[in-house]
CSV table of C-alpha atoms in Angstrom, one decimal:
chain,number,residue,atom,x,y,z
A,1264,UNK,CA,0.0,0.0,0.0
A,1265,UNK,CA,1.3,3.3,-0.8
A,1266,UNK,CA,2.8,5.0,2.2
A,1267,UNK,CA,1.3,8.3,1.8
A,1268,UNK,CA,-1.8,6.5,2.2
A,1269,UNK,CA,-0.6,4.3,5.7
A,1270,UNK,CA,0.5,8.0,6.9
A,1271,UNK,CA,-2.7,9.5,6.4
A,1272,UNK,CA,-4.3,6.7,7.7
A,1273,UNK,CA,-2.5,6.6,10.8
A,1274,UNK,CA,-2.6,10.4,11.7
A,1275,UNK,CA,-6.4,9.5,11.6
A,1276,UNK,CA,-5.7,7.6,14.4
A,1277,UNK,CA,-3.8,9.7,16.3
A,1278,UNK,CA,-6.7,12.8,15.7
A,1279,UNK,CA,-9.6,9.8,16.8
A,1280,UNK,CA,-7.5,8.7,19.8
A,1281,UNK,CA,-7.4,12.3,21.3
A,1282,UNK,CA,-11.3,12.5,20.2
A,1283,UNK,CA,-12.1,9.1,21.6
A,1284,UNK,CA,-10.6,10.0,25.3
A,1285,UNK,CA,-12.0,13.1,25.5
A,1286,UNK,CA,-15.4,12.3,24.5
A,1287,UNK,CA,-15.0,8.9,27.3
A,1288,UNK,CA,-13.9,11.6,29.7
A,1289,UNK,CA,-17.0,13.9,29.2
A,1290,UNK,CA,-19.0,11.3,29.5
A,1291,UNK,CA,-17.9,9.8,32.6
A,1292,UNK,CA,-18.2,12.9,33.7
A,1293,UNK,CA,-21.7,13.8,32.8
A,1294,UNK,CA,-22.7,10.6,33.7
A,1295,UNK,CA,-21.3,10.9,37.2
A,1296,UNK,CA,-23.6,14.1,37.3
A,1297,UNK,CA,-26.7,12.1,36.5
A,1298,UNK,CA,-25.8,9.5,39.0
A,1299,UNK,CA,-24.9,11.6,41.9
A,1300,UNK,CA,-28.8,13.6,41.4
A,1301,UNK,CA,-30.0,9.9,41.4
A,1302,UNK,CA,-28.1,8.6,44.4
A,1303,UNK,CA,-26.2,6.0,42.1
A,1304,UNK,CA,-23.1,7.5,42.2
A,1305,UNK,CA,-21.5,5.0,43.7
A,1306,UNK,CA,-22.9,1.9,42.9
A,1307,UNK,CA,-22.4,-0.8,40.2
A,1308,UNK,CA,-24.9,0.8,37.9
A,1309,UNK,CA,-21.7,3.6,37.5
A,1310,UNK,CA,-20.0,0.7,36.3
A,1311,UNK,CA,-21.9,-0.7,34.4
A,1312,UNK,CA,-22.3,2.8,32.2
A,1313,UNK,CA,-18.4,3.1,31.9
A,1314,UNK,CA,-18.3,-0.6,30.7
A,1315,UNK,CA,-20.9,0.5,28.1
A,1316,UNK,CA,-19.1,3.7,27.3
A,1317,UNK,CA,-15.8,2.0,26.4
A,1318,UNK,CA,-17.7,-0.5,24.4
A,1319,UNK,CA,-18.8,2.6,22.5
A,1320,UNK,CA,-15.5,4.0,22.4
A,1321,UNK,CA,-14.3,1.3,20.1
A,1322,UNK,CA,-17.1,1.2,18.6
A,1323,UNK,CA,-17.1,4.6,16.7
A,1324,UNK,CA,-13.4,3.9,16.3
A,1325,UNK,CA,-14.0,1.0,13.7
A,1326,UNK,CA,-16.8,3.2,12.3
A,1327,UNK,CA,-15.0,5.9,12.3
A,1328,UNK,CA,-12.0,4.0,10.4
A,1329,UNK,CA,-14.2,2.6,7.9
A,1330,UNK,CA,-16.0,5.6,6.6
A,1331,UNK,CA,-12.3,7.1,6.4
A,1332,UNK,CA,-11.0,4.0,4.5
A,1333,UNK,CA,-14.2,4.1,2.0
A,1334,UNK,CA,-12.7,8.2,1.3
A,1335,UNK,CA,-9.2,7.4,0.2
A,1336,UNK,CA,-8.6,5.9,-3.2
A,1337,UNK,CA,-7.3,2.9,-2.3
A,1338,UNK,CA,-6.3,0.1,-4.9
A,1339,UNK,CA,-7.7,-3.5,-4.5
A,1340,UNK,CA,-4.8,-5.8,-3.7
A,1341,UNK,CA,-3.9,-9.3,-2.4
A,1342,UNK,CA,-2.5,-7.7,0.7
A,1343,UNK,CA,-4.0,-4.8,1.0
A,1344,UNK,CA,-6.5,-6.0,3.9
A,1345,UNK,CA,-3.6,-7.6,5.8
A,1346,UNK,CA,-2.2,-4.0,6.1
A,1347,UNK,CA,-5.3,-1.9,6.7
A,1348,UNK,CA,-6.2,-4.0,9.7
A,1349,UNK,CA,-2.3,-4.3,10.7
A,1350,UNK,CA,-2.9,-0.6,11.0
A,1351,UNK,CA,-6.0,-0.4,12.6
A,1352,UNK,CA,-5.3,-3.1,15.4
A,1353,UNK,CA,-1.8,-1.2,16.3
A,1354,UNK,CA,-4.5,1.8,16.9
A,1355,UNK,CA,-6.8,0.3,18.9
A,1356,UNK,CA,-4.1,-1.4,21.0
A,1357,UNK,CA,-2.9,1.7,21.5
A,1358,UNK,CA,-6.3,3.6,22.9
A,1359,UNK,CA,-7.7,0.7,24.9
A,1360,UNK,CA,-5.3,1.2,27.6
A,1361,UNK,CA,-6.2,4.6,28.4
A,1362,UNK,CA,-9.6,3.2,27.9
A,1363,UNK,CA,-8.9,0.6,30.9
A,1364,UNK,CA,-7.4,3.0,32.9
A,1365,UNK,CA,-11.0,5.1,33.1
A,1366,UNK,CA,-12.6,1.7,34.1
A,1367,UNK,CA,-10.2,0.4,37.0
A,1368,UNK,CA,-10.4,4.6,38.2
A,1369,UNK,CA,-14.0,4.2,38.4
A,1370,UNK,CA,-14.2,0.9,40.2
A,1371,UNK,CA,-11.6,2.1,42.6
A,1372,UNK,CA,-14.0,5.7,42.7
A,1373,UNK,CA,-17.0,3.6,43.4
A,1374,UNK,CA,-15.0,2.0,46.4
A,1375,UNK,CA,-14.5,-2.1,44.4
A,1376,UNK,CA,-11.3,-2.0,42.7
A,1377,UNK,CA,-11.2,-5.6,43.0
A,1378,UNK,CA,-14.2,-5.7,40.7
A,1379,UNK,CA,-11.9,-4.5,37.9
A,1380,UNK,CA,-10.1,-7.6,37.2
A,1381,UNK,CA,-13.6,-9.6,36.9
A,1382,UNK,CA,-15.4,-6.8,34.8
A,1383,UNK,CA,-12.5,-6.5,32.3
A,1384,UNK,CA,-13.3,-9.4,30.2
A,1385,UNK,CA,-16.7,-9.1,29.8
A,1386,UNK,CA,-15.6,-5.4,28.3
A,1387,UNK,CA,-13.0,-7.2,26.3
A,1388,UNK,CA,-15.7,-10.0,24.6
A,1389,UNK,CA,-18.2,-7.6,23.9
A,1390,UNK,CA,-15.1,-5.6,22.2
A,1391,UNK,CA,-13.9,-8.4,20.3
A,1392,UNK,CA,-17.9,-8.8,18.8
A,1393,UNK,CA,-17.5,-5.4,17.3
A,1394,UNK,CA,-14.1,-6.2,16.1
A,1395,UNK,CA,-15.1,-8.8,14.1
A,1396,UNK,CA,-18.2,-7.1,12.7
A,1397,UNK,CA,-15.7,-4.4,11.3
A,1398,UNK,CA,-13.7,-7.0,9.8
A,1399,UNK,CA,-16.7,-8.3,8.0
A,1400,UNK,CA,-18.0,-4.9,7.0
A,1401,UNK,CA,-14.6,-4.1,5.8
A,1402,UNK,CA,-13.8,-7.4,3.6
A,1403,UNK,CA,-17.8,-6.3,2.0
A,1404,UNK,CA,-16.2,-3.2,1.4
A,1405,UNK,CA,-13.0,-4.6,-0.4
A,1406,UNK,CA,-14.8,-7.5,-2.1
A,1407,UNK,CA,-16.7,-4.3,-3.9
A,1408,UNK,CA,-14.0,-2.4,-4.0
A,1409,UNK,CA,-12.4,-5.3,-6.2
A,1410,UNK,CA,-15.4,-5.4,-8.3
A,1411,UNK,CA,-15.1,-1.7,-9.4
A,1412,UNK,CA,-11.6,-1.6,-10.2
A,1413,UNK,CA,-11.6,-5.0,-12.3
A,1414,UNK,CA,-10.8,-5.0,-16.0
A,1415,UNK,CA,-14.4,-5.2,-17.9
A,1416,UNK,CA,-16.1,-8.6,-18.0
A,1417,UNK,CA,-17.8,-10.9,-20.3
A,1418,UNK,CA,-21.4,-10.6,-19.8
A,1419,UNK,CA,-21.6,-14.1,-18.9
A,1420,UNK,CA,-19.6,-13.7,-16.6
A,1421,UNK,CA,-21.8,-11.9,-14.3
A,1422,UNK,CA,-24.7,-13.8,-15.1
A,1423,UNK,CA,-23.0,-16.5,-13.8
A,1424,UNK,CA,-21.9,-14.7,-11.0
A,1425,UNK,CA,-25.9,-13.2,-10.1
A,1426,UNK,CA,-26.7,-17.2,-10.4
A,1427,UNK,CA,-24.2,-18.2,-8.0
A,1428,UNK,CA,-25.8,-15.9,-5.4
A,1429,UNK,CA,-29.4,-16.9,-6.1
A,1430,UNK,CA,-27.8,-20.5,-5.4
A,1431,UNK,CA,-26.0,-19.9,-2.4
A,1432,UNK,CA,-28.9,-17.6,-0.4
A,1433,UNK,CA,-30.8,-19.2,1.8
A,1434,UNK,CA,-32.2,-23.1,1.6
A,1435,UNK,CA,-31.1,-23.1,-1.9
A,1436,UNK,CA,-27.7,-23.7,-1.0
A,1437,UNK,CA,-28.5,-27.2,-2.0
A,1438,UNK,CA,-27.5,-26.1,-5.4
A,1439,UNK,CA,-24.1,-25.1,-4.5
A,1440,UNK,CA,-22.0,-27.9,-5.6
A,1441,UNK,CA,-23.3,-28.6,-8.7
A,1442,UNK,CA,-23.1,-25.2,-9.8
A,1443,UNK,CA,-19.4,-25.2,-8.5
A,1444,UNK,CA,-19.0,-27.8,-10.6
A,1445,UNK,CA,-20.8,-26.2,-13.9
A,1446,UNK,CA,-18.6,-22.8,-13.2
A,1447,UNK,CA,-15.4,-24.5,-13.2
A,1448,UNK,CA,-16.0,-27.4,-16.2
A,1449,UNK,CA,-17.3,-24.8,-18.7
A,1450,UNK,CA,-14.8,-22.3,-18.5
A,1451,UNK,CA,-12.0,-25.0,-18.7
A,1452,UNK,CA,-13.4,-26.9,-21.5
A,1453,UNK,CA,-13.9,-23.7,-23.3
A,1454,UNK,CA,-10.3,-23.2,-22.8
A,1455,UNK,CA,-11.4,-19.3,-21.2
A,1456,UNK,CA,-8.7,-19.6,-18.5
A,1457,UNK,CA,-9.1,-15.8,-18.3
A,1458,UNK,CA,-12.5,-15.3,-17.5
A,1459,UNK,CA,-12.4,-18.6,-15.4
A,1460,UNK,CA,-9.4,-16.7,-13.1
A,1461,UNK,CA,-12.0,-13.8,-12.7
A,1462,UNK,CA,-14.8,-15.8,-11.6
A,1463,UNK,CA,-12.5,-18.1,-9.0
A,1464,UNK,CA,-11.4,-14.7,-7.7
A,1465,UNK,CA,-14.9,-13.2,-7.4
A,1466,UNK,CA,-16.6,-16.5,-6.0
A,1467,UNK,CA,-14.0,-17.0,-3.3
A,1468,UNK,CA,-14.6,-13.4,-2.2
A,1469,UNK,CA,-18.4,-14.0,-2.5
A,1470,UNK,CA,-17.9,-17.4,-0.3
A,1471,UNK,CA,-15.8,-15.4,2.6
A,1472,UNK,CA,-18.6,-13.0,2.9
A,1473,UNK,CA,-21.2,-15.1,4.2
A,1474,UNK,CA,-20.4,-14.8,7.5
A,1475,UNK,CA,-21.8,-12.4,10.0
A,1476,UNK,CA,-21.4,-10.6,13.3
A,1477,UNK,CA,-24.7,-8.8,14.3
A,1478,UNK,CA,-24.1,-6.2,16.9
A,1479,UNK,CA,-25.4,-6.3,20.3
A,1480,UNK,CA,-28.4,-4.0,19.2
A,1481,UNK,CA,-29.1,-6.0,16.7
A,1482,UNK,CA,-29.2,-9.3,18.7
A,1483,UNK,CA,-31.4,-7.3,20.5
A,1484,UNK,CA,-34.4,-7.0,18.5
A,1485,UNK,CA,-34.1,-10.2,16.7
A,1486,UNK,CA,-38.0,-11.5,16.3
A,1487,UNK,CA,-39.3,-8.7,17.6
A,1488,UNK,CA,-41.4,-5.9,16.5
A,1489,UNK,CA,-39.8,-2.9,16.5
A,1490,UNK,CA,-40.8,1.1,15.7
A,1491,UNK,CA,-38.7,2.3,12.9
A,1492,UNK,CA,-38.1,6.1,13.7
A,1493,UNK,CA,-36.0,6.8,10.2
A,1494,UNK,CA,-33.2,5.5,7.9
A,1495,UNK,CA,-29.7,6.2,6.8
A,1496,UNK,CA,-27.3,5.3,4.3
A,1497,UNK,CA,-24.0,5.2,6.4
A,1498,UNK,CA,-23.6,3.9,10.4
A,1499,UNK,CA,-22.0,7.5,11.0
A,1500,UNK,CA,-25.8,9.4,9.3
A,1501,UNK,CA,-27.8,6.3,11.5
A,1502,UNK,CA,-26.0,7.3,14.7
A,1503,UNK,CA,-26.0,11.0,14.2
A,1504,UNK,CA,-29.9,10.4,13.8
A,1505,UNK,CA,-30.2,8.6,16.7
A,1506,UNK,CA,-28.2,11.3,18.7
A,1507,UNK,CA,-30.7,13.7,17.5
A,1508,UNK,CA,-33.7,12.3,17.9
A,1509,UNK,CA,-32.8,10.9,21.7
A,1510,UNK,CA,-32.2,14.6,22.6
A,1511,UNK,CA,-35.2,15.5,21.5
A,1512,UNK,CA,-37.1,12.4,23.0
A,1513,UNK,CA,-35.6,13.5,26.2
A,1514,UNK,CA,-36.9,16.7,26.3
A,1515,UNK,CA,-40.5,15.7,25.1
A,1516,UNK,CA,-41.7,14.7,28.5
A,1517,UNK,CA,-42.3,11.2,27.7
A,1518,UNK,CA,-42.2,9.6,30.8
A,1519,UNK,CA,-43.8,6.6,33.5
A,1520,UNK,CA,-44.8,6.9,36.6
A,1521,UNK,CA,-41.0,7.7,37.9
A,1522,UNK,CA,-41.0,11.0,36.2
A,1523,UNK,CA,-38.1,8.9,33.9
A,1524,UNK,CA,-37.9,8.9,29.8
A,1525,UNK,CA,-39.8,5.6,29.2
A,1526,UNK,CA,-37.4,4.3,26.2
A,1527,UNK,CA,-34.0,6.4,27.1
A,1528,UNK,CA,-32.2,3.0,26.6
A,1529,UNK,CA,-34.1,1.6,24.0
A,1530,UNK,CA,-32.8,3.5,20.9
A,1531,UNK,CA,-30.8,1.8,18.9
A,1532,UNK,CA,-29.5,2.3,15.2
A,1533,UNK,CA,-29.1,-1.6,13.2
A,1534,UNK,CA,-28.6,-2.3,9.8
A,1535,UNK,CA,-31.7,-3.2,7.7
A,1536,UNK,CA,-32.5,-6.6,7.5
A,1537,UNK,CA,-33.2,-7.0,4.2
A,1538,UNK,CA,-31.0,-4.4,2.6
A,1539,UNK,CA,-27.3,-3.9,2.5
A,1540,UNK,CA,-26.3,-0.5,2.8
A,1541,UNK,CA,-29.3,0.6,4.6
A,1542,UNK,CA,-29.1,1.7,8.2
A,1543,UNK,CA,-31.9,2.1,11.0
A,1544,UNK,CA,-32.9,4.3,13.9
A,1545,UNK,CA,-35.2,1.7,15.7
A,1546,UNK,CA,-36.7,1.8,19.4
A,1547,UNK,CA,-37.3,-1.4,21.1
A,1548,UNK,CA,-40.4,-0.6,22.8
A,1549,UNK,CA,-41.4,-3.5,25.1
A,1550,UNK,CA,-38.5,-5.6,27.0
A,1551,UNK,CA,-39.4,-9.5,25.8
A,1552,UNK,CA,-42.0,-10.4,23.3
A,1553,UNK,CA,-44.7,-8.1,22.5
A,1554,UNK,CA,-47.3,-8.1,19.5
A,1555,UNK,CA,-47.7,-5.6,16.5
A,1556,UNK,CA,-50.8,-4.3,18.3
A,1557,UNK,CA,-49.1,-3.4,21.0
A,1558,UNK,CA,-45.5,-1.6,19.6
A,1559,UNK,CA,-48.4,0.4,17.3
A,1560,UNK,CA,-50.1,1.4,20.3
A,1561,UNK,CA,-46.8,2.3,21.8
A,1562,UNK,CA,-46.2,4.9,18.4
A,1563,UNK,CA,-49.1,6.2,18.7
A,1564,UNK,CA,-49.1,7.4,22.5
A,1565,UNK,CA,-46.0,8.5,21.2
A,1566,UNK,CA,-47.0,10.3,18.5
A,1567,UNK,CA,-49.6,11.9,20.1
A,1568,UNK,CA,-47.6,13.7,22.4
A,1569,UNK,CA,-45.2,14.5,19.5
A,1570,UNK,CA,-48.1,16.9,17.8
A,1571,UNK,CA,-49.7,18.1,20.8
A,1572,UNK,CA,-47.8,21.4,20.7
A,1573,UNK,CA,-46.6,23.4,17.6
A,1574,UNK,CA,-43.2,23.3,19.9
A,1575,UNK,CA,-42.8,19.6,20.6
A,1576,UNK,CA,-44.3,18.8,16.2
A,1577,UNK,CA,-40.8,20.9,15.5
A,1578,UNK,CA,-38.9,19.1,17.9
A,1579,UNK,CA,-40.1,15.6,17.8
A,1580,UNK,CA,-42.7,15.5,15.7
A,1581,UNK,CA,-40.8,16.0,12.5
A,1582,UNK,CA,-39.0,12.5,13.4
A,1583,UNK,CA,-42.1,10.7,13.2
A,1584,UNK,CA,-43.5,11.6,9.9
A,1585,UNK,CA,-43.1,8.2,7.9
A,1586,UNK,CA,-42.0,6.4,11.6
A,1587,UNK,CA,-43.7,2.6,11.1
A,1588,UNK,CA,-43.6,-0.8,12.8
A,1589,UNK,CA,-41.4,-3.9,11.3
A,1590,UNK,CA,-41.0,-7.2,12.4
A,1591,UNK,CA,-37.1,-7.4,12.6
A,1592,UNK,CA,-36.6,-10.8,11.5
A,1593,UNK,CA,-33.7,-13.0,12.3
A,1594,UNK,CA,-33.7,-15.3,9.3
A,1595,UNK,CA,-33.6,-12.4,6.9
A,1596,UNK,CA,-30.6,-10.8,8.4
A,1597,UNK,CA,-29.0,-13.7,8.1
A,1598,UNK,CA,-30.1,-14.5,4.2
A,1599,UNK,CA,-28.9,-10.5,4.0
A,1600,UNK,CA,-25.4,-10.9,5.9
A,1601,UNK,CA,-24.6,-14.5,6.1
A,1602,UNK,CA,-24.8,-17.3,8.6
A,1603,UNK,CA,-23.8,-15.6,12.4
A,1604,UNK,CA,-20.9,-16.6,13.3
A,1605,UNK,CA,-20.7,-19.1,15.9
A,1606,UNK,CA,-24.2,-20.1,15.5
């Protein structure tokens, strides 16, 4: 990879670990605020939230990294995904310990230091979950990245490349092998060991994409319906979204019988489980299973509130113009994405 390109990826780095800390920092901070006017300052809901926080962390620094990578022009090549996550794992390794410092400060803060050693790990799993989705998200990127940079190709070559993925989605996998066996007699009988090079290439990039790591959020709301509040066409538009629209929720005055914002950790933004590219804003209304009827009834109270004042319609109202309710199914992410791994 050209090393103008590794620099400017790694002062990316450098800018995000500064903005990464700082941002952990504030919200420690803020949250401590909240906790103390609660009187939960020093319990193991503070830890908890910093577990969470650092979880975050690393999770808008592989975000972050991708929608960087997907602005330079890089050039497809046999290494070039060896050295991108080279790169971005030296980064990481180097922010997580500043990261773990914040978390052993706040168990010693909250009067358990002893808890840090059993509370690292689970940190460190959950971390290692969002690691992986970012490796998937970024070989999708490079497979397509391939695509567009390839020479031109016969026609019937990508007709035989749309078949192989009709094939290989779903149940009718079943057809897999003797497809595999069409795509590779034809083009060597036909003595085309050019276009037979091509498709190889482009079917074993096709094969190491079926794999998938949904997020937590996402694992989430599997089978269950869900209100759909809008939709992006990046993770970084979803979450700004989300950012917006929870400040505004939380100033709407939707509340229970505690005075507290009824779905303040129920916001999530997930990919769309039918298609790629597509990002959602979603609240999971009800905890456990709840029926269509009752997550509309939940959008409605909602909206209702929303247009009850000319103030509150400009706030939150605009949000929920084309909000709806979707049944976020399980087998359709993974016909979208690819068998989960470890399942």
């Amino acid at each position: 990879m050209d090393q103008s390109l590794i620099k400017n990826i790694q002062g990316r780095i450098d800018v995000l670990k500064i903005e990464l800390i700082d941002n952990l920092d504030e919200n420690i901070e803020r949250m401590k605020a909240e906790h103390s006017a609660k009187g939960l300052l020093r319990s193991g809901a503070t830890i908890k939230r910093v577990m969470e926080e650092i979880n975050s962390l690393v999770d808008s620094y592989y975000s972050d990294i991708l929608e960087h990578l997907k602005s330079l022009p890089l050039k497809a090549s046999p290494i070039l995904e060896e050295s991108l996550n080279q790169e971005i794992d030296e980064g990481i390794s180097s922010i997580l310990p500043l990261a773990n410092d914040r978390l052993s400060a706040i168990t010693a803060f909250v009067q358990k230091p002893e808890l840090y050693e059993r509370i690292r790990p689970d940190v460190e799993a959950e971390n290692s979950k969002i690691k992986l989705r970012f490796e998937n998200n970024l070989n999708a990127y490079l497979v397509d990245l391939l695509n567009t940079q390839e020479q031109s190709t016969r026609p019937w070559e990508d007709e035989v490349l749309k078949l192989w993925r009709f094939a290989t989605k779903g149940k009718r996998k079943v057809l897999t092998f003797p497809l595999v066996a069409i795509f590779i007699l034809i083009p060597a009988f036909a003595g085309l060991s050019d276009s037979y090079s091509k498709i190889f290439t482009k079917l074993s990039a096709i094969v190491q994409q079926e794999k998938s790591v949904p997020s937590k959020s996402e694992s989430d709301v599997f089978n269950e319906w869900i209100i759909v509040i809008g939709h992006a066409k990046s993770e970084k538009s979803a979450k700004e979204l989300k950012g917006n629209f929870k400040k505004a929720y939380l100033a709407s005055g939707h509340v229970n019988y505690k005075n507290e914002p009824i779905w303040v950790n129920d916001i999530f933004h997930v990919r769309h489980p039918k298609e790629k590219g597509i990002w959602l804003v979603v609240i999971d209304a009800f905890s456990g299973e709840s029926s269509e009827k009752q997550v509309k009834k939940g959008l409605d109270e909602m909206a209702q509130l929303a247009f009850n004042s000319r103030q509150l319609t400009n706030t939150l109202g605009h949000f929920l113009y084309g909000s709806s309710v979707i049944y976020y199914k399980k087998s359709d992410f993974i016909d979208t994405y690819g068998k989960i791994v470890g399942q």
